[in-house]
Coordinates of C-alpha atoms in Angstrom, one line a residue:
M4 CA -0.2 -0.3 0.2
T5 CA 1.3 3.7 -1.1
I6 CA 0.8 6.4 1.2
A7 CA 1.1 9.5 0.0
V8 CA 1.3 13.0 1.2
T9 CA 0.7 16.6 -0.9
G10 CA 2.9 19.8 0.6
A11 CA 4.9 17.2 1.8
N12 CA 8.5 19.9 2.3
G13 CA 6.1 22.0 4.6
Q14 CA 5.6 22.5 8.1
L15 CA 2.6 19.9 8.6
G16 CA 3.5 17.8 5.7
R17 CA 7.7 16.8 7.2
L18 CA 5.9 16.6 10.7
V19 CA 3.5 13.5 8.9
I20 CA 6.2 12.1 6.8
E21 CA 8.4 11.8 10.3
R22 CA 5.7 9.6 11.9
L23 CA 4.3 8.0 8.9
K24 CA 7.9 6.4 8.7
A25 CA 8.0 5.2 11.9
K26 CA 4.9 3.1 11.3
V27 CA 5.1 2.4 7.3
P28 CA 8.6 1.0 5.3
A29 CA 9.6 4.3 3.9
G30 CA 9.2 2.4 0.2
H31 CA 5.9 3.1 1.0
I32 CA 5.5 6.4 1.4
A33 CA 5.4 9.4 -1.5
A34 CA 6.4 12.5 -0.8
L35 CA 4.2 14.7 -3.5
V36 CA 6.8 18.2 -3.8
R37 CA 6.8 21.2 -5.8
D38 CA 10.4 20.6 -5.8
P39 CA 11.8 17.2 -5.7
A40 CA 15.6 18.1 -5.7
K41 CA 15.1 20.4 -2.8
S42 CA 13.2 17.9 -0.7
A43 CA 15.8 14.7 -0.8
D44 CA 16.0 14.6 2.9
L45 CA 12.9 13.3 3.7
D46 CA 14.1 10.0 3.0
V47 CA 11.1 8.6 0.7
T48 CA 9.6 8.3 -2.7
L49 CA 9.5 12.0 -4.1
R50 CA 6.7 12.7 -6.8
P51 CA 6.9 16.1 -8.5
F52 CA 3.5 17.9 -7.9
D53 CA 2.4 21.1 -9.1
Y54 CA -0.9 22.4 -8.0
N55 CA -0.7 24.8 -11.0
K56 CA 0.2 21.7 -13.4
P57 CA -2.7 19.9 -12.9
E58 CA -2.7 17.9 -16.2
T59 CA 0.0 16.0 -14.5
L60 CA -1.3 15.4 -11.0
A61 CA -3.1 12.2 -12.0
D62 CA -0.1 10.2 -13.0
E63 CA 1.8 10.7 -10.1
L64 CA -1.2 9.3 -8.1
V65 CA -1.0 6.2 -9.7
G66 CA -0.9 3.3 -7.4
V67 CA -1.4 5.5 -4.5
E68 CA -4.2 3.8 -1.7
K69 CA -4.4 6.5 0.3
L70 CA -3.6 10.2 0.2
L71 CA -3.1 13.3 2.3
L72 CA -4.3 15.9 0.9
I73 CA -2.8 18.9 3.2
S74 CA -4.6 22.3 2.4
G75 CA -2.7 24.4 0.0
S76 CA -1.3 27.8 1.3
E77 CA -2.1 30.2 -1.3
I78 CA -5.6 31.7 -0.1
G79 CA -7.7 32.1 -2.6
Q80 CA -6.2 29.6 -5.0
R81 CA -7.5 26.7 -3.1
E82 CA -10.5 25.9 -4.4
A83 CA -9.6 25.4 -7.6
Q84 CA -6.0 23.7 -7.0
H85 CA -7.9 21.4 -4.0
K86 CA -10.6 20.5 -6.8
A87 CA -8.0 19.5 -9.4
V88 CA -6.1 17.3 -6.7
I89 CA -9.5 15.3 -6.7
A90 CA -10.0 15.1 -10.2
A91 CA -6.9 13.5 -10.2
A92 CA -7.0 11.4 -7.6
K93 CA -10.5 9.8 -8.9
K94 CA -8.6 9.6 -12.5
A95 CA -5.8 7.9 -11.1
G96 CA -8.2 5.3 -8.4
V97 CA -6.9 6.8 -5.4
G98 CA -8.4 4.6 -2.6
Q99 CA -8.9 7.4 -0.3
I100 CA -8.6 10.8 0.7
V101 CA -8.2 12.4 3.9
Y102 CA -8.3 16.0 3.6
T103 CA -6.9 18.6 6.4
S104 CA -9.8 20.8 6.7
L105 CA -10.8 24.0 9.3
L106 CA -12.3 23.4 12.7
H107 CA -16.4 23.9 12.0
A108 CA -15.8 25.0 8.7
D109 CA -19.5 24.5 8.5
T110 CA -20.2 27.3 10.5
S111 CA -16.9 29.3 10.8
P112 CA -17.0 33.1 10.4
L113 CA -13.2 32.9 9.0
S114 CA -12.5 33.9 5.6
L115 CA -10.6 30.6 5.6
A116 CA -13.8 28.6 5.5
P117 CA -15.4 28.7 2.2
E118 CA -12.7 27.2 0.2
H119 CA -12.3 24.6 2.9
L120 CA -16.0 23.7 2.7
A121 CA -15.9 23.9 -0.9
T122 CA -13.1 21.5 -0.9
E123 CA -15.4 18.9 1.4
E124 CA -18.5 19.5 -1.1
A125 CA -16.1 18.1 -4.1
L126 CA -14.9 15.2 -2.1
K127 CA -18.3 14.0 -1.1
A128 CA -19.3 14.6 -4.9
S129 CA -16.6 12.6 -6.4
G130 CA -17.3 8.9 -5.0
I131 CA -13.6 8.7 -3.5
P132 CA -14.0 7.4 -0.1
Y133 CA -12.3 10.2 2.2
V134 CA -11.9 11.3 5.8
I135 CA -12.1 14.9 6.8
L136 CA -9.7 16.2 9.9
R137 CA -11.0 19.8 10.6
N138 CA -7.6 21.2 12.1
G139 CA -8.3 23.9 14.8
W140 CA -5.4 26.5 15.2
Y141 CA -1.8 26.0 15.4
T142 CA -0.2 27.1 18.7
E143 CA 2.7 27.9 16.6
N144 CA 0.7 30.8 15.1
Y145 CA 0.7 32.8 19.1
A146 CA 4.2 31.2 19.8
M147 CA 5.6 33.7 16.8
G148 CA 4.8 36.7 18.8
I149 CA 6.5 35.6 21.5
A150 CA 9.7 37.3 20.5
P151 CA 8.0 40.6 19.9
A152 CA 6.0 40.5 22.7
L153 CA 9.3 40.3 24.8
E154 CA 10.7 43.1 22.8
H155 CA 7.9 45.4 23.5
G156 CA 6.4 44.3 26.7
A157 CA 3.2 43.5 25.1
L158 CA 1.1 40.8 23.3
I159 CA -1.1 42.5 20.9
G160 CA -4.3 41.1 19.4
A161 CA -7.8 41.7 18.3
A162 CA -9.6 38.1 19.9
G163 CA -10.8 40.0 23.0
E164 CA -12.0 37.3 25.3
G165 CA -12.4 34.5 22.6
R166 CA -11.0 31.1 23.8
I167 CA -8.9 29.3 21.5
S168 CA -8.4 25.6 21.9
S169 CA -5.4 25.5 20.0
A170 CA -2.9 22.4 19.5
T171 CA 0.6 22.1 18.2
R172 CA 1.5 21.0 14.4
A173 CA 2.7 17.3 15.6
D174 CA -0.9 16.9 17.5
F175 CA -2.3 17.5 14.0
A176 CA 0.4 15.4 12.8
D177 CA -0.4 12.5 14.6
A178 CA -3.8 12.5 13.9
A179 CA -3.5 12.6 10.4
V180 CA -1.0 9.5 10.7
A181 CA -3.3 7.5 12.9
V182 CA -6.3 7.9 10.8
L183 CA -3.8 7.2 7.6
T184 CA -2.4 3.8 9.5
S185 CA -6.1 2.5 11.0
D186 CA -9.2 1.5 9.9
G187 CA -12.7 2.8 10.1
H188 CA -12.8 6.3 9.4
E189 CA -14.3 6.4 6.2
G190 CA -16.8 8.9 5.7
K191 CA -15.9 10.5 9.2
T192 CA -15.2 13.9 9.7
Y193 CA -13.4 15.1 12.9
E194 CA -13.4 18.4 14.8
L195 CA -9.8 18.5 16.3
S196 CA -9.0 20.8 18.5
G197 CA -6.6 20.9 22.1
D198 CA -7.8 19.8 25.2
D199 CA -7.1 23.1 27.1
S200 CA -8.4 26.6 26.3
Y201 CA -7.0 30.0 26.6
S202 CA -7.7 33.5 26.0
L203 CA -4.8 36.3 24.7
A204 CA -4.8 37.5 27.9
D205 CA -4.2 34.4 29.4
F206 CA -1.4 33.4 27.0
A207 CA 0.5 36.8 27.9
A208 CA -0.2 36.2 31.7
E209 CA 1.6 32.6 31.0
L210 CA 4.3 34.0 29.0
S211 CA 4.8 36.8 31.7
K212 CA 4.8 34.3 34.4
Q213 CA 7.6 31.7 32.7
A214 CA 9.7 35.3 31.2
G215 CA 9.4 36.6 34.6
K216 CA 8.7 39.9 32.7
E217 CA 5.5 41.5 32.6
I218 CA 3.6 41.7 29.1
A219 CA 0.3 42.9 29.0
Y220 CA -2.4 41.8 26.4
V221 CA -3.4 44.9 24.3
N222 CA -6.3 44.3 22.4
L223 CA -6.3 46.3 19.4
P224 CA -9.3 47.4 16.3
E225 CA -9.2 45.3 13.5
A226 CA -7.7 47.9 11.7
D227 CA -5.1 49.1 13.8
L228 CA -4.2 45.1 14.4
A229 CA -3.8 44.8 10.9
A230 CA -1.5 48.3 10.1
A231 CA 0.5 47.0 13.4
Y232 CA 1.5 43.7 11.3
A233 CA 1.6 45.3 7.9
G234 CA 4.2 48.0 10.1
A235 CA 6.3 44.9 11.0
G236 CA 6.7 43.8 7.0
I237 CA 3.6 41.4 6.7
P238 CA 2.2 41.8 3.1
E239 CA -0.9 43.9 3.7
G240 CA -3.5 41.2 2.1
F241 CA -1.7 38.7 4.8
A242 CA -1.7 40.7 7.6
A243 CA -5.4 41.8 7.0
A244 CA -6.3 38.4 6.5
L245 CA -4.4 37.7 10.4
A246 CA -6.4 40.7 11.6
S247 CA -9.2 39.1 10.8
F248 CA -8.8 35.9 12.3
D249 CA -8.5 37.3 15.4
V250 CA -11.7 39.1 15.2
G251 CA -12.9 35.3 14.2
A252 CA -11.4 34.1 17.3
S253 CA -13.7 36.8 19.3
E254 CA -16.5 35.1 18.0
G255 CA -16.2 31.5 18.7
A256 CA -13.8 30.7 15.9
L257 CA -11.2 28.8 17.4
F258 CA -12.9 27.4 20.2
D259 CA -14.2 23.6 20.4
S260 CA -15.0 21.7 23.5
G261 CA -14.6 18.4 22.0
S262 CA -11.9 16.0 22.6
Q263 CA -11.6 14.6 19.1
L264 CA -8.0 15.2 18.5
A265 CA -6.5 13.9 21.6
T266 CA -9.1 10.5 20.6
L267 CA -7.5 9.8 18.1
I268 CA -3.8 10.2 18.8
G269 CA -4.0 8.6 21.9
R270 CA -2.6 11.0 24.5
A271 CA -3.6 14.6 25.7
T272 CA -2.9 17.0 23.3
T273 CA 0.3 19.5 23.9
P274 CA -0.6 22.4 26.3
Y275 CA -0.4 26.0 25.5
T276 CA 2.3 26.4 28.1
A277 CA 4.5 23.7 27.4
V278 CA 4.8 25.4 23.8
I279 CA 5.6 28.8 25.8
A280 CA 8.1 27.0 27.7
E281 CA 10.0 25.5 24.4
S282 CA 9.7 29.1 22.9
L283 CA 11.7 30.4 25.7
K284 CA 14.3 27.9 25.6

């Protein structure tokens, strides 16, 4: 059986490949990457896979029993790209697609949701057996703000008192591997989130405690947060998107009280406090 992973050279994809190799012979794993020359260290079969060359995709999926479709990184392009992959998978005879979607994609206020939901609908219409992993937020998304928070004595955001049930990329990678290497998941949609939840004020308080330095949480209007991100060098369009995600968090978009992620991986998810500790090392 061959298990293939799209975006295998990305942060999540590399973790999935690493964990798959602990359970499946490397010769049964195919890393689908845009540039194989940059991915030799993955030490598995490499197949060129460029979303923007849809006519080439089916050939690279021949012989694949299970395909992990990690959602693409190009916001606004993903619906078309994902549909091209699904069409290619159907043509190639792929046995099952596991897709990394968005937490509560069918009700989420986040601007990311429509592309994910469209992909889910395309999967269901394809006739290919599927599993949908609705991934919550990565704790690393907030850990990236630790260094500037320490520098300026403040963590900025627009999430208000919204609670965030995040988990680490490693947690989500373990969930994907669990589904890819076991049976009984076909047709299921999993809402995946961390066991604990926190507000950004909680995050700042924990950072203060561990760093031994007072870090305030400063809640900004969405436009001001977007401007601050842009001022830090983030492209304006992406800065605006990031700010809108924080507002979504204030509306509950990043919260889930279920334990489906912990159940899938057979252990507790990684606490955000541990991520802060690791970031401070």
